[in-house]
mmCIF file of C-alpha atoms and ligand atoms in Angstrom:
data_model
loop_
_atom_site.group_PDB
_atom_site.id
_atom_site.type_symbol
_atom_site.label_atom_id
_atom_site.label_comp_id
_atom_site.label_asym_id
_atom_site.label_seq_id
_atom_site.Cartn_x
_atom_site.Cartn_y
_atom_site.Cartn_z
ATOM 1 C CA UNK A 23 16.348 -4.308 -0.993
ATOM 2 C CA UNK A 24 13.601 -4.098 -3.250
ATOM 3 C CA UNK A 25 10.565 -1.797 -2.378
ATOM 4 C CA UNK A 26 7.938 -4.877 -3.362
ATOM 5 C CA UNK A 27 9.942 -8.834 -3.638
ATOM 6 C CA UNK A 28 8.898 -11.640 -4.254
ATOM 7 C CA UNK A 29 10.505 -14.940 -3.680
ATOM 8 C CA UNK A 30 9.600 -18.358 -4.721
ATOM 9 C CA UNK A 31 6.691 -17.564 -3.940
ATOM 10 C CA UNK A 32 4.130 -20.649 -4.406
ATOM 11 C CA UNK A 33 0.118 -20.749 -4.223
ATOM 12 C CA UNK A 34 -2.624 -23.774 -4.330
ATOM 13 C CA UNK A 35 -6.245 -23.724 -3.789
ATOM 14 C CA UNK A 36 -7.403 -26.473 -1.880
ATOM 15 C CA UNK A 37 -11.458 -27.082 -3.023
ATOM 16 C CA UNK A 38 -13.140 -29.620 -1.460
ATOM 17 C CA UNK A 39 -14.119 -33.335 -3.577
ATOM 18 C CA UNK A 40 -10.713 -32.713 -5.942
ATOM 19 C CA UNK A 41 -7.057 -32.597 -5.815
ATOM 20 C CA UNK A 42 -5.389 -29.021 -4.794
ATOM 21 C CA UNK A 43 -5.071 -27.052 -7.409
ATOM 22 C CA UNK A 44 -1.517 -25.642 -7.828
ATOM 23 C CA UNK A 45 -1.836 -22.210 -9.356
ATOM 24 C CA UNK A 46 1.637 -20.560 -8.716
ATOM 25 C CA UNK A 47 5.137 -22.457 -8.417
ATOM 26 C CA UNK A 48 8.287 -21.210 -7.374
ATOM 27 C CA UNK A 49 7.865 -17.521 -8.626
ATOM 28 C CA UNK A 50 10.069 -15.037 -8.603
ATOM 29 C CA UNK A 51 10.188 -11.340 -8.801
ATOM 30 C CA UNK A 52 11.515 -8.498 -7.379
ATOM 31 C CA UNK A 53 9.759 -4.955 -7.741
ATOM 32 C CA UNK A 54 11.922 -1.522 -7.692
ATOM 33 C CA UNK A 55 10.264 1.688 -5.324
ATOM 34 C CA UNK A 56 8.926 3.932 -7.840
ATOM 35 C CA UNK A 57 8.782 1.727 -10.818
ATOM 36 C CA UNK A 58 5.766 0.941 -13.207
ATOM 37 C CA UNK A 59 6.157 -3.160 -13.181
ATOM 38 C CA UNK A 60 3.533 -4.934 -15.664
ATOM 39 C CA UNK A 61 2.460 -7.886 -15.850
ATOM 40 C CA UNK A 62 0.683 -9.936 -18.792
ATOM 41 C CA UNK A 63 0.169 -14.389 -19.313
ATOM 42 C CA UNK A 64 -1.863 -16.388 -20.148
ATOM 43 C CA UNK A 65 -5.825 -16.530 -18.955
ATOM 44 C CA UNK A 66 -6.197 -18.314 -15.730
ATOM 45 C CA UNK A 67 -2.043 -17.887 -14.827
ATOM 46 C CA UNK A 68 -2.906 -16.451 -11.461
ATOM 47 C CA UNK A 69 -2.366 -12.640 -12.372
ATOM 48 C CA UNK A 70 -4.943 -11.633 -9.778
ATOM 49 C CA UNK A 71 -3.986 -14.299 -7.810
ATOM 50 C CA UNK A 72 -0.127 -12.552 -7.096
ATOM 51 C CA UNK A 73 -1.863 -9.249 -6.626
ATOM 52 C CA UNK A 74 -4.471 -10.464 -4.136
ATOM 53 C CA UNK A 75 -1.025 -11.437 -2.087
ATOM 54 C CA UNK A 76 0.202 -8.433 -3.245
ATOM 55 C CA UNK A 77 -2.818 -6.784 -2.308
ATOM 56 C CA UNK A 78 -2.976 -8.860 1.485
ATOM 57 C CA UNK A 79 -5.959 -10.323 1.587
ATOM 58 C CA UNK A 80 -5.136 -14.122 0.466
ATOM 59 C CA UNK A 81 -1.278 -16.002 1.591
ATOM 60 C CA UNK A 82 1.466 -17.434 -0.625
ATOM 61 C CA UNK A 83 1.291 -21.213 0.652
ATOM 62 C CA UNK A 84 4.569 -21.147 0.106
ATOM 63 C CA UNK A 85 7.600 -18.268 -0.600
ATOM 64 C CA UNK A 86 8.388 -15.335 0.727
ATOM 65 C CA UNK A 87 5.800 -12.194 -0.002
ATOM 66 C CA UNK A 88 8.570 -9.324 1.052
ATOM 67 C CA UNK A 89 7.566 -6.119 1.055
ATOM 68 C CA UNK A 90 10.650 -3.046 1.451
ATOM 69 C CA UNK A 91 11.840 -6.183 3.069
ATOM 70 C CA UNK A 92 8.646 -7.734 5.831
ATOM 71 C CA UNK A 93 6.076 -10.635 5.244
ATOM 72 C CA UNK A 94 3.120 -9.477 3.623
ATOM 73 C CA UNK A 95 0.456 -9.794 6.739
ATOM 74 C CA UNK A 96 -2.550 -8.234 5.599
ATOM 75 C CA UNK A 97 -4.150 -4.741 3.380
ATOM 76 C CA UNK A 98 -2.541 -1.941 4.516
ATOM 77 C CA UNK A 99 -3.366 2.143 4.098
ATOM 78 C CA UNK A 100 0.670 2.109 1.279
ATOM 79 C CA UNK A 101 -1.342 0.188 -1.463
ATOM 80 C CA UNK A 102 -4.975 0.853 -3.198
ATOM 81 C CA UNK A 103 -6.140 -1.963 -5.306
ATOM 82 C CA UNK A 104 -8.561 -1.947 -7.605
ATOM 83 C CA UNK A 105 -9.889 -5.420 -8.440
ATOM 84 C CA UNK A 106 -10.700 -7.083 -11.869
ATOM 85 C CA UNK A 107 -14.346 -6.471 -12.529
ATOM 86 C CA UNK A 108 -14.218 -4.728 -8.942
ATOM 87 C CA UNK A 109 -17.870 -3.585 -8.952
ATOM 88 C CA UNK A 110 -17.934 -2.608 -4.892
ATOM 89 C CA UNK A 111 -18.538 0.862 -5.209
ATOM 90 C CA UNK A 112 -20.952 2.374 -2.491
ATOM 91 C CA UNK A 113 -24.617 2.145 -4.141
ATOM 92 C CA UNK A 114 -25.474 4.557 -1.910
ATOM 93 C CA UNK A 115 -22.998 7.413 -2.092
ATOM 94 C CA UNK A 116 -22.385 9.341 -5.976
ATOM 95 C CA UNK A 117 -19.664 9.189 -7.272
ATOM 96 C CA UNK A 118 -18.012 12.110 -4.894
ATOM 97 C CA UNK A 119 -19.088 10.659 -1.530
ATOM 98 C CA UNK A 120 -17.049 7.300 -3.157
ATOM 99 C CA UNK A 121 -14.112 9.087 -4.016
ATOM 100 C CA UNK A 122 -14.234 10.447 -1.154
ATOM 101 C CA UNK A 123 -15.178 7.713 1.212
ATOM 102 C CA UNK A 124 -11.292 6.686 2.040
ATOM 103 C CA UNK A 125 -10.304 10.196 3.183
ATOM 104 C CA UNK A 126 -13.015 9.940 5.497
ATOM 105 C CA UNK A 127 -12.283 7.515 7.460
ATOM 106 C CA UNK A 128 -8.663 8.931 7.416
ATOM 107 C CA UNK A 129 -10.406 11.976 8.969
ATOM 108 C CA UNK A 130 -9.239 14.102 6.492
ATOM 109 C CA UNK A 131 -10.698 17.742 7.700
ATOM 110 C CA UNK A 132 -13.695 17.426 5.086
ATOM 111 C CA UNK A 133 -12.727 20.692 2.855
ATOM 112 C CA UNK A 134 -9.325 19.032 1.806
ATOM 113 C CA UNK A 135 -11.135 16.308 1.017
ATOM 114 C CA UNK A 136 -13.803 17.276 -1.475
ATOM 115 C CA UNK A 137 -11.353 19.766 -3.047
ATOM 116 C CA UNK A 138 -8.581 16.063 -3.648
ATOM 117 C CA UNK A 139 -11.567 13.571 -4.538
ATOM 118 C CA UNK A 140 -12.865 16.931 -7.058
ATOM 119 C CA UNK A 141 -9.025 16.739 -8.851
ATOM 120 C CA UNK A 142 -8.961 12.847 -8.890
ATOM 121 C CA UNK A 143 -12.644 13.355 -10.278
ATOM 122 C CA UNK A 144 -11.753 15.330 -13.501
ATOM 123 C CA UNK A 145 -8.735 13.206 -13.724
ATOM 124 C CA UNK A 146 -10.893 10.333 -14.710
ATOM 125 C CA UNK A 147 -13.341 13.080 -17.350
ATOM 126 C CA UNK A 148 -15.659 12.501 -15.062
ATOM 127 C CA UNK A 149 -16.892 15.785 -13.330
ATOM 128 C CA UNK A 150 -20.180 15.317 -15.434
ATOM 129 C CA UNK A 151 -21.337 12.182 -13.327
ATOM 130 C CA UNK A 152 -19.793 13.684 -9.706
ATOM 131 C CA UNK A 153 -23.690 13.784 -7.763
ATOM 132 C CA UNK A 154 -24.927 10.204 -9.649
ATOM 133 C CA UNK A 155 -25.118 7.199 -7.747
ATOM 134 C CA UNK A 156 -23.407 3.828 -9.143
ATOM 135 C CA UNK A 157 -26.554 2.270 -10.357
ATOM 136 C CA UNK A 158 -26.582 6.111 -12.678
ATOM 137 C CA UNK A 159 -23.578 5.257 -13.482
ATOM 138 C CA UNK A 160 -22.541 2.848 -16.991
ATOM 139 C CA UNK A 161 -20.324 0.498 -16.529
ATOM 140 C CA UNK A 162 -16.250 2.525 -17.453
ATOM 141 C CA UNK A 163 -17.968 5.751 -15.675
ATOM 142 C CA UNK A 164 -17.641 3.101 -12.767
ATOM 143 C CA UNK A 165 -14.257 1.513 -13.234
ATOM 144 C CA UNK A 166 -13.302 5.218 -13.961
ATOM 145 C CA UNK A 167 -14.763 6.335 -10.561
ATOM 146 C CA UNK A 168 -12.993 2.708 -8.465
ATOM 147 C CA UNK A 169 -9.462 3.978 -10.161
ATOM 148 C CA UNK A 170 -10.579 7.217 -9.167
ATOM 149 C CA UNK A 171 -10.693 5.840 -5.491
ATOM 150 C CA UNK A 172 -7.319 4.316 -6.055
ATOM 151 C CA UNK A 173 -5.430 7.374 -6.775
ATOM 152 C CA UNK A 174 -7.165 9.322 -4.910
ATOM 153 C CA UNK A 175 -5.683 8.523 -1.191
ATOM 154 C CA UNK A 176 -2.648 8.894 -2.686
ATOM 155 C CA UNK A 177 -0.488 5.416 -1.869
ATOM 156 C CA UNK A 178 3.579 4.495 -1.754
ATOM 157 C CA UNK A 179 1.810 1.366 -4.411
ATOM 158 C CA UNK A 180 -0.808 1.041 -6.696
ATOM 159 C CA UNK A 181 -2.638 -2.372 -7.939
ATOM 160 C CA UNK A 182 -4.015 -2.908 -10.506
ATOM 161 C CA UNK A 183 -5.674 -6.013 -11.917
ATOM 162 C CA UNK A 184 -6.897 -4.318 -15.608
ATOM 163 C CA UNK A 185 -8.027 -1.209 -14.771
ATOM 164 C CA UNK A 186 -8.745 0.061 -17.981
ATOM 165 C CA UNK A 187 -10.182 -3.520 -20.022
ATOM 166 C CA UNK A 188 -13.778 -2.321 -19.761
ATOM 167 C CA UNK A 189 -12.675 0.850 -21.247
ATOM 168 C CA UNK A 190 -13.180 2.066 -24.961
ATOM 169 C CA UNK A 191 -10.936 2.569 -26.736
ATOM 170 C CA UNK A 192 -10.884 6.302 -27.419
ATOM 171 C CA UNK A 193 -10.825 7.068 -23.038
ATOM 172 C CA UNK A 194 -9.219 4.019 -22.541
ATOM 173 C CA UNK A 195 -6.305 5.442 -24.315
ATOM 174 C CA UNK A 196 -6.406 8.528 -22.511
ATOM 175 C CA UNK A 197 -6.919 7.131 -19.001
ATOM 176 C CA UNK A 198 -3.652 5.725 -20.436
ATOM 177 C CA UNK A 199 -1.866 8.645 -20.492
ATOM 178 C CA UNK A 200 -3.542 10.260 -17.446
ATOM 179 C CA UNK A 201 -1.876 6.865 -15.189
ATOM 180 C CA UNK A 202 1.627 8.109 -16.844
ATOM 181 C CA UNK A 203 1.442 11.084 -15.784
ATOM 182 C CA UNK A 204 0.261 11.015 -12.000
ATOM 183 C CA UNK A 205 3.004 7.686 -12.319
ATOM 184 C CA UNK A 206 5.439 10.604 -13.358
ATOM 185 C CA UNK A 207 4.124 13.137 -10.853
ATOM 186 C CA UNK A 208 3.251 11.214 -8.085
ATOM 187 C CA UNK A 209 6.679 9.059 -7.448
ATOM 188 C CA UNK A 210 4.415 5.886 -7.160
ATOM 189 C CA UNK A 211 5.268 2.235 -7.355
ATOM 190 C CA UNK A 212 2.583 0.471 -9.709
ATOM 191 C CA UNK A 213 2.105 -3.627 -10.248
ATOM 192 C CA UNK A 214 0.053 -3.432 -12.820
ATOM 193 C CA UNK A 215 -2.245 -5.974 -15.042
ATOM 194 C CA UNK A 216 -3.023 -6.529 -18.583
ATOM 195 C CA UNK A 217 -3.588 -8.636 -21.698
ATOM 196 C CA UNK A 218 -2.909 -5.559 -23.982
ATOM 197 C CA UNK A 219 0.961 -5.551 -25.028
ATOM 198 C CA UNK A 220 0.861 -2.608 -26.881
ATOM 199 C CA UNK A 221 -0.377 -0.857 -22.867
ATOM 200 C CA UNK A 222 2.631 -2.514 -20.383
ATOM 201 C CA UNK A 223 4.853 -0.866 -23.293
ATOM 202 C CA UNK A 224 3.493 2.746 -23.379
ATOM 203 C CA UNK A 225 2.540 2.540 -19.554
ATOM 204 C CA UNK A 226 5.262 0.003 -18.230
ATOM 205 C CA UNK A 227 9.645 0.638 -16.986
ATOM 206 C CA UNK A 228 9.357 -3.398 -17.214
ATOM 207 C CA UNK A 229 7.320 -6.050 -18.152
ATOM 208 C CA UNK A 230 7.003 -8.902 -16.640
ATOM 209 C CA UNK A 231 5.600 -12.433 -18.515
ATOM 210 C CA UNK A 232 4.103 -14.793 -16.494
ATOM 211 C CA UNK A 233 3.920 -18.582 -17.547
ATOM 212 C CA UNK A 234 0.768 -20.707 -18.276
ATOM 213 C CA UNK A 235 -0.897 -22.594 -15.146
ATOM 214 C CA UNK A 236 -1.033 -24.823 -13.801
ATOM 215 C CA UNK A 237 1.981 -23.955 -10.967
ATOM 216 C CA UNK A 238 2.554 -20.939 -13.325
ATOM 217 C CA UNK A 239 5.611 -18.403 -12.913
ATOM 218 C CA UNK A 240 8.367 -16.078 -14.854
ATOM 219 C CA UNK A 241 9.164 -16.480 -18.099
ATOM 220 C CA UNK A 242 10.787 -14.047 -18.674
ATOM 221 C CA UNK A 243 10.934 -10.296 -18.507
ATOM 222 C CA UNK A 244 11.655 -6.908 -20.132
ATOM 223 C CA UNK A 245 12.941 -3.967 -19.737
ATOM 224 C CA UNK A 246 11.298 -1.235 -21.590
ATOM 225 C CA UNK A 247 13.766 1.070 -21.897
ATOM 226 C CA UNK A 248 11.899 2.851 -24.937
ATOM 227 C CA UNK A 249 12.223 6.555 -23.578
ATOM 228 C CA UNK A 250 9.963 9.602 -23.889
ATOM 229 C CA UNK A 251 8.664 7.878 -27.490
ATOM 230 C CA UNK A 252 6.703 4.978 -27.601
ATOM 231 C CA UNK A 253 5.491 5.179 -30.569
ATOM 232 C CA UNK A 254 4.532 1.961 -32.857
ATOM 233 C CA UNK A 255 6.976 3.970 -35.559
ATOM 234 C CA UNK A 256 10.238 3.674 -32.945
ATOM 235 C CA UNK A 257 11.576 0.145 -34.573
ATOM 236 C CA UNK A 258 13.056 -0.849 -31.170
ATOM 237 C CA UNK A 259 9.034 -0.271 -29.854
ATOM 238 C CA UNK A 260 8.338 -2.926 -32.159
ATOM 239 C CA UNK A 261 10.929 -4.940 -31.545
ATOM 240 C CA UNK A 262 9.884 -5.578 -28.958
ATOM 241 C CA UNK A 263 6.563 -5.694 -29.387
ATOM 242 C CA UNK A 264 7.175 -8.519 -31.188
ATOM 243 C CA UNK A 265 9.186 -10.277 -28.588
ATOM 244 C CA UNK A 266 6.630 -9.767 -26.493
ATOM 245 C CA UNK A 267 4.090 -11.332 -28.610
ATOM 246 C CA UNK A 268 5.728 -14.199 -28.787
ATOM 247 C CA UNK A 269 6.546 -15.327 -25.564
ATOM 248 C CA UNK A 270 2.742 -14.535 -25.374
ATOM 249 C CA UNK A 271 1.097 -17.180 -27.521
ATOM 250 C CA UNK A 272 3.773 -19.179 -26.795
ATOM 251 C CA UNK A 273 2.691 -19.603 -23.164
ATOM 252 C CA UNK A 274 -1.024 -18.637 -24.583
ATOM 253 C CA UNK A 275 -0.463 -22.173 -26.629
ATOM 254 C CA UNK A 276 0.402 -23.935 -23.810
ATOM 255 C CA UNK A 277 -2.062 -22.603 -21.240
ATOM 256 C CA UNK A 278 -5.086 -23.989 -24.470
ATOM 257 C CA UNK A 279 -3.384 -27.067 -24.630
ATOM 258 C CA UNK A 280 -3.671 -27.655 -21.277
ATOM 259 C CA UNK A 281 -7.434 -27.194 -21.247
ATOM 260 C CA UNK A 282 -7.903 -29.502 -24.180
ATOM 261 C CA UNK A 283 -6.026 -31.923 -21.743
HETATM 262 N N1 ATP B 321 -10.110 -19.216 -5.096
HETATM 263 C C1 ATP B 321 -10.175 -19.865 -6.020
HETATM 264 N N2 ATP B 321 -9.777 -21.050 -5.743
HETATM 265 C C2 ATP B 321 -9.710 -22.178 -6.619
HETATM 266 N N3 ATP B 321 -8.869 -21.182 -7.385
HETATM 267 C C3 ATP B 321 -9.264 -19.752 -7.246
HETATM 268 C C4 ATP B 321 -9.085 -19.216 -6.686
HETATM 269 N N4 ATP B 321 -8.923 -18.620 -7.492
HETATM 270 C C5 ATP B 321 -8.173 -18.463 -7.972
HETATM 271 N N5 ATP B 321 -8.298 -19.604 -8.590
HETATM 272 C C6 ATP B 321 -7.515 -20.664 -9.595
HETATM 273 O O1 ATP B 321 -5.806 -20.092 -9.901
HETATM 274 C C7 ATP B 321 -5.576 -20.111 -11.401
HETATM 275 C C8 ATP B 321 -5.090 -18.671 -11.783
HETATM 276 O O2 ATP B 321 -6.481 -17.762 -11.805
HETATM 277 P P1 ATP B 321 -5.787 -16.142 -11.540
HETATM 278 O O3 ATP B 321 -7.176 -15.437 -11.541
HETATM 279 O O4 ATP B 321 -5.262 -14.991 -11.081
HETATM 280 O O5 ATP B 321 -5.559 -16.012 -12.715
HETATM 281 P P2 ATP B 321 -5.781 -15.069 -13.820
HETATM 282 O O6 ATP B 321 -4.287 -13.980 -14.570
HETATM 283 O O7 ATP B 321 -5.938 -13.484 -13.564
HETATM 284 O O8 ATP B 321 -6.665 -15.274 -15.313
HETATM 285 P P3 ATP B 321 -7.500 -13.905 -15.504
HETATM 286 O O9 ATP B 321 -5.931 -13.185 -16.809
HETATM 287 O O10 ATP B 321 -7.899 -14.798 -16.744
HETATM 288 O O11 ATP B 321 -7.836 -12.664 -15.209
HETATM 289 C C9 ATP B 321 -7.052 -20.584 -12.244
HETATM 290 O O12 ATP B 321 -6.678 -21.247 -12.062
HETATM 291 C C10 ATP B 321 -8.149 -20.387 -11.425
HETATM 292 O O13 ATP B 321 -9.283 -21.269 -11.337
HETATM 293 MG MG1 MG B 322 -7.133 -12.178 -13.626
#
């Protein structure tokens, strides 16, 4: 049994006055315990929809979505989520208090929760901004606080939807390094959506590419077997990049043609 089993999954949306939209149809994907699975695919194909269902905020309209063999019925503490473009920090709490908040709800003693929150604030490089309120933080800083908030609960599964998308190139590189380190140290399982093929190769143990929507499903998946040398000078890296790039480009092109129809 895999940690996550997505079996023949479908999701349609019914919007008043329009015919139903079959966003996902016949998606199959298994994610093993401890994997770092990156999900790629054209814009609008349904990546966020899959993540939202894994988080338990939406239900499939067909097929199965199993977590350790059981259907995902609701959100749970075992899964932490960083949503796409998330701006859900509490405006009346400082950065530090925002990171601490989930631990407070779980009745973690004050000294311990402060220590843990500071550790993750430090990890995302925001010690100097820890006492600022969200309105006093830049977009990238807010995004990093959101990541710290997801990490601090040390969840079994991390669900992240383009979490580094809003960051400048240098911070992004540092955060990629940190995420990979956290993943190695904690043994957490990660589902990570990105549009950046390099990012998926640097971070992933597996890369799953979705087809263009509607009725999106799995196009192909790749095991990343590069070991620690994940640099462009490694010929295997370039080979993998080219293979993924080719199919992503094909799917993006299909999606563009569908838009023109
Ligand atoms: N609540 C909803 N109601 C109706 N349609 C929806 C809803 N949520 C998503 N969709 C549609 O489902 C499809 C998949 O959307 P989704 O946000 O999952 O795509 P995505 O792959 O995450 O795209 P991006 O890369 O741009 O973030 C799109 O056609 C979108 O318009
Ligand atoms: Mg999305």
